[in-house]
Tab-separated table of C-alpha atoms in Angstrom:
chain	number	residue	atom	x	y	z
J	289	MET	CA	5.513	6.755	15.838
J	290	ALA	CA	5.241	5.357	12.304
J	291	VAL	CA	2.161	3.337	13.228
J	292	ILE	CA	0.526	6.278	15.019
J	293	THR	CA	1.258	8.629	12.109
J	294	ALA	CA	-0.181	6.099	9.630
J	295	MET	CA	-3.291	5.637	11.822
J	296	PHE	CA	-3.860	9.385	11.892
J	297	GLY	CA	-3.384	9.628	8.109
J	298	MET	CA	-5.899	6.862	7.511
J	299	ALA	CA	-8.353	8.511	9.927
J	300	VAL	CA	-8.054	11.746	7.917
J	301	MET	CA	-8.698	9.798	4.692
J	302	ALA	CA	-11.784	8.123	6.131
J	303	ALA	CA	-13.147	11.422	7.462
J	304	ALA	CA	-12.569	13.106	4.107
J	305	VAL	CA	-14.457	10.489	2.012
J	306	PRO	CA	-17.994	11.907	2.534
J	307	GLY	CA	-18.205	14.871	0.195
J	308	VAL	CA	-14.791	14.245	-1.386
J	309	HIS	CA	-16.387	14.841	-4.844
J	310	ASP	CA	-17.663	18.285	-3.941
J	311	SER	CA	-15.129	19.705	-1.528
J	312	ASP	CA	-11.645	20.677	-2.735
J	313	ALA	CA	-10.460	20.916	0.864
J	314	LYS	CA	-11.528	17.307	1.638
J	315	ALA	CA	-10.112	15.994	-1.612
J	316	ARG	CA	-6.792	17.707	-1.038
J	317	ALA	CA	-6.665	16.409	2.536
J	318	PHE	CA	-7.439	12.883	1.289
J	319	ALA	CA	-4.590	12.979	-1.262
J	320	LEU	CA	-2.121	14.583	1.153
J	321	ALA	CA	-2.861	11.990	3.856
J	322	TYR	CA	-2.386	9.195	1.337
J	323	ILE	CA	0.985	10.606	0.271
J	324	VAL	CA	2.150	10.966	3.887
J	325	VAL	CA	1.099	7.422	4.808
J	326	ARG	CA	2.956	5.991	1.783
J	327	LEU	CA	6.112	7.987	2.606
J	328	VAL	CA	6.000	6.896	6.257
J	329	ALA	CA	5.635	3.253	5.218
J	330	SER	CA	8.567	3.579	2.836
J	331	ARG	CA	10.758	5.402	5.317
J	332	THR	CA	10.155	2.803	8.040
J	333	ARG	CA	12.073	0.179	6.072
J	334	SER	CA	14.574	2.308	4.153
J	335	GLY	CA	15.668	3.848	7.479
J	336	ARG	CA	16.697	0.363	8.598
J	337	GLY	CA	18.566	-0.322	5.362
J	338	GLN	CA	15.912	-2.839	4.238
J	339	VAL	CA	14.095	-3.412	0.983
J	340	VAL	CA	10.762	-5.265	1.173
J	341	ALA	CA	10.898	-7.608	-1.808
J	342	ASP	CA	7.204	-8.518	-1.586
J	343	LEU	CA	6.036	-4.905	-1.649
J	344	PRO	CA	8.011	-3.162	-4.448
J	345	ILE	CA	5.824	-0.040	-4.371
J	346	LEU	CA	7.549	0.924	-1.121
J	347	GLN	CA	10.814	1.354	-2.988
J	348	LEU	CA	9.448	2.368	-6.404
J	349	GLY	CA	7.321	5.436	-5.809
J	350	ALA	CA	6.233	6.198	-9.409
J	351	GLY	CA	2.645	5.603	-8.386
J	352	LEU	CA	2.823	8.562	-5.980
J	353	THR	CA	3.533	11.086	-8.750
J	354	PRO	CA	-0.149	11.441	-9.937
J	355	TRP	CA	-1.229	11.864	-6.294
J	356	VAL	CA	1.241	14.723	-5.823
J	357	VAL	CA	0.043	16.363	-9.052
J	358	SER	CA	-3.562	15.992	-7.905
J	359	LEU	CA	-2.916	18.451	-5.070
J	360	TRP	CA	-3.145	21.216	-7.746
J	361	ALA	CA	-6.028	19.608	-9.729
J	362	TYR	CA	-9.735	20.217	-9.361
J	363	GLY	CA	-12.897	18.229	-10.003
J	364	GLU	CA	-12.953	15.057	-12.079
J	365	PRO	CA	-9.326	15.285	-13.346
J	366	ARG	CA	-8.231	14.772	-9.723
J	367	LEU	CA	-10.091	11.450	-9.581
J	368	TRP	CA	-8.469	10.316	-12.829
J	369	LEU	CA	-5.047	11.153	-11.395
J	370	TRP	CA	-5.783	9.016	-8.337
J	371	ALA	CA	-6.873	6.155	-10.567
J	372	ALA	CA	-3.698	6.516	-12.631
J	373	GLY	CA	-1.584	6.339	-9.465
J	374	LEU	CA	-3.326	3.132	-8.398
J	375	LEU	CA	-2.907	1.604	-11.839
J	376	ILE	CA	0.814	2.377	-11.820
J	377	ASP	CA	1.174	0.722	-8.398
J	378	THR	CA	-0.786	-2.291	-9.619
J	379	ALA	CA	1.489	-2.638	-12.651
J	380	VAL	CA	4.582	-2.417	-10.418
J	381	MET	CA	3.207	-5.088	-8.085
J	382	VAL	CA	2.459	-7.430	-11.015
J	383	ARG	CA	5.680	-6.947	-12.965
J	384	VAL	CA	8.390	-6.379	-10.368
J	385	SER	CA	9.187	-9.727	-8.808
J	386	ARG	CA	11.538	-10.437	-5.941
J	387	GLU	CA	14.281	-11.479	-8.372
J	388	VAL	CA	13.930	-8.334	-10.486
J	389	LEU	CA	14.125	-6.079	-7.395
J	390	ARG	CA	17.156	-7.929	-6.040
J	391	ALA	CA	18.919	-7.719	-9.432
J	392	GLU	CA	18.248	-3.967	-9.601
J	393	ILE	CA	19.662	-3.458	-6.091
J	394	ASP	CA	22.757	-5.497	-6.938
J	395	GLN	CA	23.317	-3.423	-10.107
J	396	LYS	CA	22.912	-0.084	-8.322
J	397	TRP	CA	25.178	-1.245	-5.496
J	398	ALA	CA	27.862	-2.350	-7.944
J	399	HIS	CA	27.829	1.112	-9.590
J	400	ALA	CA	28.003	2.723	-6.120
J	401	GLU	CA	30.986	0.603	-5.160
J	402	GLU	CA	32.773	1.578	-8.407
J	403	ARG	CA	32.246	5.282	-7.647
J	404	VAL	CA	33.563	4.865	-4.110
J	405	GLU	CA	36.608	2.959	-5.297
J	406	HIS	CA	37.292	5.708	-7.850
J	407	ARG	CA	37.045	8.368	-5.147
J	408	MET	CA	39.349	6.378	-2.888
J	409	ARG	CA	42.002	6.032	-5.578
J	410	ARG	CA	41.720	9.750	-6.300
J	411	GLU	CA	42.047	10.520	-2.588
J	412	GLU	CA	45.119	8.305	-2.296
J	413	ARG	CA	46.807	10.101	-5.191
J	414	ARG	CA	45.923	13.493	-3.733
J	415	ASN	CA	47.297	12.546	-0.257
J	416	ALA	CA	50.480	10.899	-1.488
J	417	THR	CA	52.623	13.670	-0.061
J	418	LEU	CA	50.948	13.591	3.392
J	419	PRO	CA	52.174	11.599	6.402
J	420	PRO	CA	50.894	7.974	6.229
J	421	GLU	CA	48.635	8.332	9.281
J	422	GLU	CA	46.847	11.412	7.935
J	423	ALA	CA	46.553	9.880	4.456
J	424	HIS	CA	44.961	6.723	5.832
J	425	ALA	CA	42.618	8.771	7.959
J	426	ARG	CA	41.336	10.690	4.931
J	427	VAL	CA	40.828	7.520	2.930
J	428	ASP	CA	38.982	5.932	5.842
J	429	ARG	CA	36.652	8.966	5.977
J	430	VAL	CA	35.773	8.436	2.291
J	431	ARG	CA	35.149	4.743	2.958
J	432	SER	CA	32.968	5.485	6.020
J	433	ARG	CA	30.618	7.609	3.888
J	434	MET	CA	29.653	4.547	1.888
J	435	ARG	CA	26.322	3.189	3.043
J	436	ARG	CA	25.753	-0.462	3.759
J	437	LYS	CA	24.153	-2.541	1.047
J	438	PRO	CA	20.346	-2.730	1.573
J	439	GLN	CA	19.079	-5.995	3.003
J	440	VAL	CA	16.339	-7.678	0.979
J	441	VAL	CA	13.660	-8.893	3.365
J	442	THR	CA	10.513	-10.920	2.679
J	443	ALA	CA	7.157	-11.235	4.321
J	444	ASP	CA	6.387	-13.700	7.101
J	445	VAL	CA	3.702	-15.546	5.160
J	446	GLY	CA	2.051	-17.100	8.191
J	447	HIS	CA	1.763	-13.794	10.037
J	448	LEU	CA	0.628	-11.978	6.839
J	449	SER	CA	-2.109	-14.589	6.232
J	450	GLU	CA	-3.399	-14.117	9.773
J	451	ARG	CA	-3.424	-10.301	9.380
J	452	LEU	CA	-5.243	-10.442	6.049
J	453	GLY	CA	-7.773	-12.890	7.416
J	454	LEU	CA	-8.476	-10.570	10.314
J	455	PHE	CA	-8.890	-7.650	7.931
J	456	VAL	CA	-11.503	-9.509	5.879
J	457	LEU	CA	-13.298	-10.499	9.061
J	458	ILE	CA	-13.433	-6.819	10.121
J	459	VAL	CA	-14.830	-5.822	6.713
J	460	LEU	CA	-17.520	-8.518	6.977
J	461	GLY	CA	-18.318	-7.328	10.505
J	462	GLU	CA	-18.695	-3.763	9.207
J	463	GLY	CA	-21.103	-5.088	6.550
J	464	LEU	CA	-23.162	-6.805	9.216
J	465	VAL	CA	-23.204	-3.601	11.290
J	466	GLN	CA	-24.551	-1.647	8.299
J	467	SER	CA	-27.383	-4.099	7.810
J	468	VAL	CA	-28.236	-4.264	11.515
J	469	SER	CA	-28.237	-0.472	11.703
J	470	ALA	CA	-30.527	-0.216	8.691
J	471	ALA	CA	-32.875	-2.869	10.098
J	472	SER	CA	-33.063	-1.074	13.431
J	473	GLU	CA	-34.367	2.090	11.781
J	474	GLU	CA	-37.040	0.413	9.620
J	475	PRO	CA	-40.453	-0.911	10.687
J	476	TRP	CA	-40.326	-4.748	10.756
J	477	ASP	CA	-43.000	-5.355	8.222
J	478	GLY	CA	-42.991	-6.217	4.568
J	479	GLY	CA	-39.747	-7.771	3.437
J	480	VAL	CA	-37.412	-6.382	6.091
J	481	PRO	CA	-37.143	-9.593	8.192
J	482	ALA	CA	-36.611	-11.823	5.143
J	483	VAL	CA	-34.056	-9.496	3.581
J	484	GLY	CA	-32.267	-9.145	6.939
J	485	VAL	CA	-31.918	-12.918	7.289
J	486	GLY	CA	-30.819	-13.189	3.664
J	487	VAL	CA	-28.108	-10.574	4.191
J	488	PHE	CA	-26.802	-12.497	7.207
J	489	VAL	CA	-26.705	-15.730	5.229
J	490	ILE	CA	-24.838	-14.078	2.330
J	491	LEU	CA	-22.205	-12.564	4.632
J	492	VAL	CA	-21.702	-15.915	6.416
J	493	LEU	CA	-21.256	-17.638	3.032
J	494	VAL	CA	-18.664	-15.049	1.982
J	495	TRP	CA	-16.845	-15.550	5.289
J	496	SER	CA	-16.906	-19.293	4.717
J	497	LEU	CA	-15.487	-18.825	1.233
J	498	ALA	CA	-12.658	-16.698	2.612
J	499	LEU	CA	-11.995	-19.242	5.387
J	500	ARG	CA	-11.785	-22.206	2.959
J	501	THR	CA	-10.051	-20.697	-0.043
J	502	GLY	CA	-7.979	-17.886	1.469
J	503	THR	CA	-8.510	-14.168	1.998
J	504	TYR	CA	-7.791	-13.498	-1.611
J	505	GLY	CA	-10.368	-15.902	-3.023
J	506	SER	CA	-8.004	-18.584	-4.357
J	507	PRO	CA	-6.682	-21.758	-2.712
J	508	ARG	CA	-3.531	-21.735	-4.871
J	509	ALA	CA	-0.190	-20.612	-3.447
J	510	LEU	CA	0.794	-17.356	-5.184
J	511	PRO	CA	3.651	-14.838	-4.803
J	512	VAL	CA	2.974	-12.480	-1.904
J	513	ARG	CA	2.763	-9.387	-4.120
J	514	LEU	CA	-0.059	-11.003	-6.125
J	515	VAL	CA	-1.743	-12.170	-2.936
J	516	LEU	CA	-1.817	-8.574	-1.707
J	517	LEU	CA	-3.380	-7.375	-4.978
J	518	LEU	CA	-6.035	-10.073	-4.941
J	519	HIS	CA	-6.696	-9.432	-1.250
J	520	CYS	CA	-7.389	-5.741	-2.042
J	521	LEU	CA	-9.788	-6.764	-4.814
J	522	PHE	CA	-11.503	-9.336	-2.547
J	523	ALA	CA	-11.843	-6.941	0.417
J	524	GLY	CA	-13.062	-4.186	-1.902
J	525	ALA	CA	-15.709	-6.507	-3.349
J	526	VAL	CA	-16.835	-7.462	0.153
J	527	ALA	CA	-17.094	-3.797	1.145
J	528	ALA	CA	-19.106	-2.965	-1.970
J	529	LEU	CA	-21.379	-5.923	-1.344
J	530	ALA	CA	-21.885	-4.907	2.281
J	531	ALA	CA	-22.861	-1.361	1.261
J	532	ALA	CA	-25.360	-2.726	-1.272
J	533	LEU	CA	-26.837	-5.171	1.215
J	534	GLY	CA	-27.294	-2.470	3.829
J	535	ARG	CA	-29.136	-0.423	1.210
J	536	ALA	CA	-31.256	-3.449	0.329
J	537	VAL	CA	-32.420	-3.692	3.980
J	538	GLU	CA	-33.383	-0.030	3.904
J	539	GLN	CA	-35.382	-0.516	0.711
J	540	ALA	CA	-37.037	-3.804	1.811
J	541	GLY	CA	-39.961	-2.085	3.493
J	542	GLU	CA	-40.745	0.134	0.489
J	543	ALA	CA	-42.931	-0.708	-2.435
J	544	SER	CA	-40.428	0.666	-4.966
J	545	ARG	CA	-37.490	-1.322	-6.281
J	546	SER	CA	-33.917	-0.687	-5.134
J	547	PRO	CA	-32.053	1.906	-7.245
J	548	ALA	CA	-30.225	0.507	-10.247
J	549	GLY	CA	-26.886	1.669	-8.849
J	550	CYS	CA	-27.432	-0.398	-5.708
J	551	CYS	CA	-28.267	-3.491	-7.775
J	552	TRP	CA	-25.149	-3.040	-9.921
J	553	LEU	CA	-23.004	-2.603	-6.810
J	554	ALA	CA	-24.351	-5.858	-5.353
J	555	CYS	CA	-23.611	-7.659	-8.632
């Protein structure tokens, strides 16, 4: 159910993107779907009593606050709130290491244990005049209310690498689909064939780069939380490049130059 809910939320986000600048309804739906997906992802682990050390933003939801506020914002301020939320999440991913998260959990758990012990001692004093069986039963009820200490879990690096690699491959495939679709709608004269071949070569070279150096553009072993950030940057760059290349195929048969925005996106 968590996966299906997240899939639906992402589908709503994708459907809301066209016209998100001009439609308050679409922008609000985009933000609300993002919030729901984040909460579902967080609940999936917290419900099992687990803390994902490699993804601290699941436990530390400060980055969601600007998204919630954006539900009542309009126009450009809404976009700035979204950017602020992403920046907060990025800062959390960079600064909160596995050791920091584990230390924070240990500290909170120690305080929780102290409070429970205090309540148990108070309950024992209060029930001193009761029969032993009933007094023990009441103390046991207080103890049973204490939650188990969260388990700190880490990512399966091999499985994660395979998933990230597949994601990059899908993004590259989408880029190729954009270029093929653009080429199918243009007359095959002028520079269309040459640009089409060039686009294919560029995408193959990017795929080769990802295959040889990793899906985050670096052959060095890095902490998983940094790998995820770099992967987002790498995949985002590939998506932007694919959009620009598809536009380049459309413009190849025209005498005019490609728009400056398209050239900057490709760069």
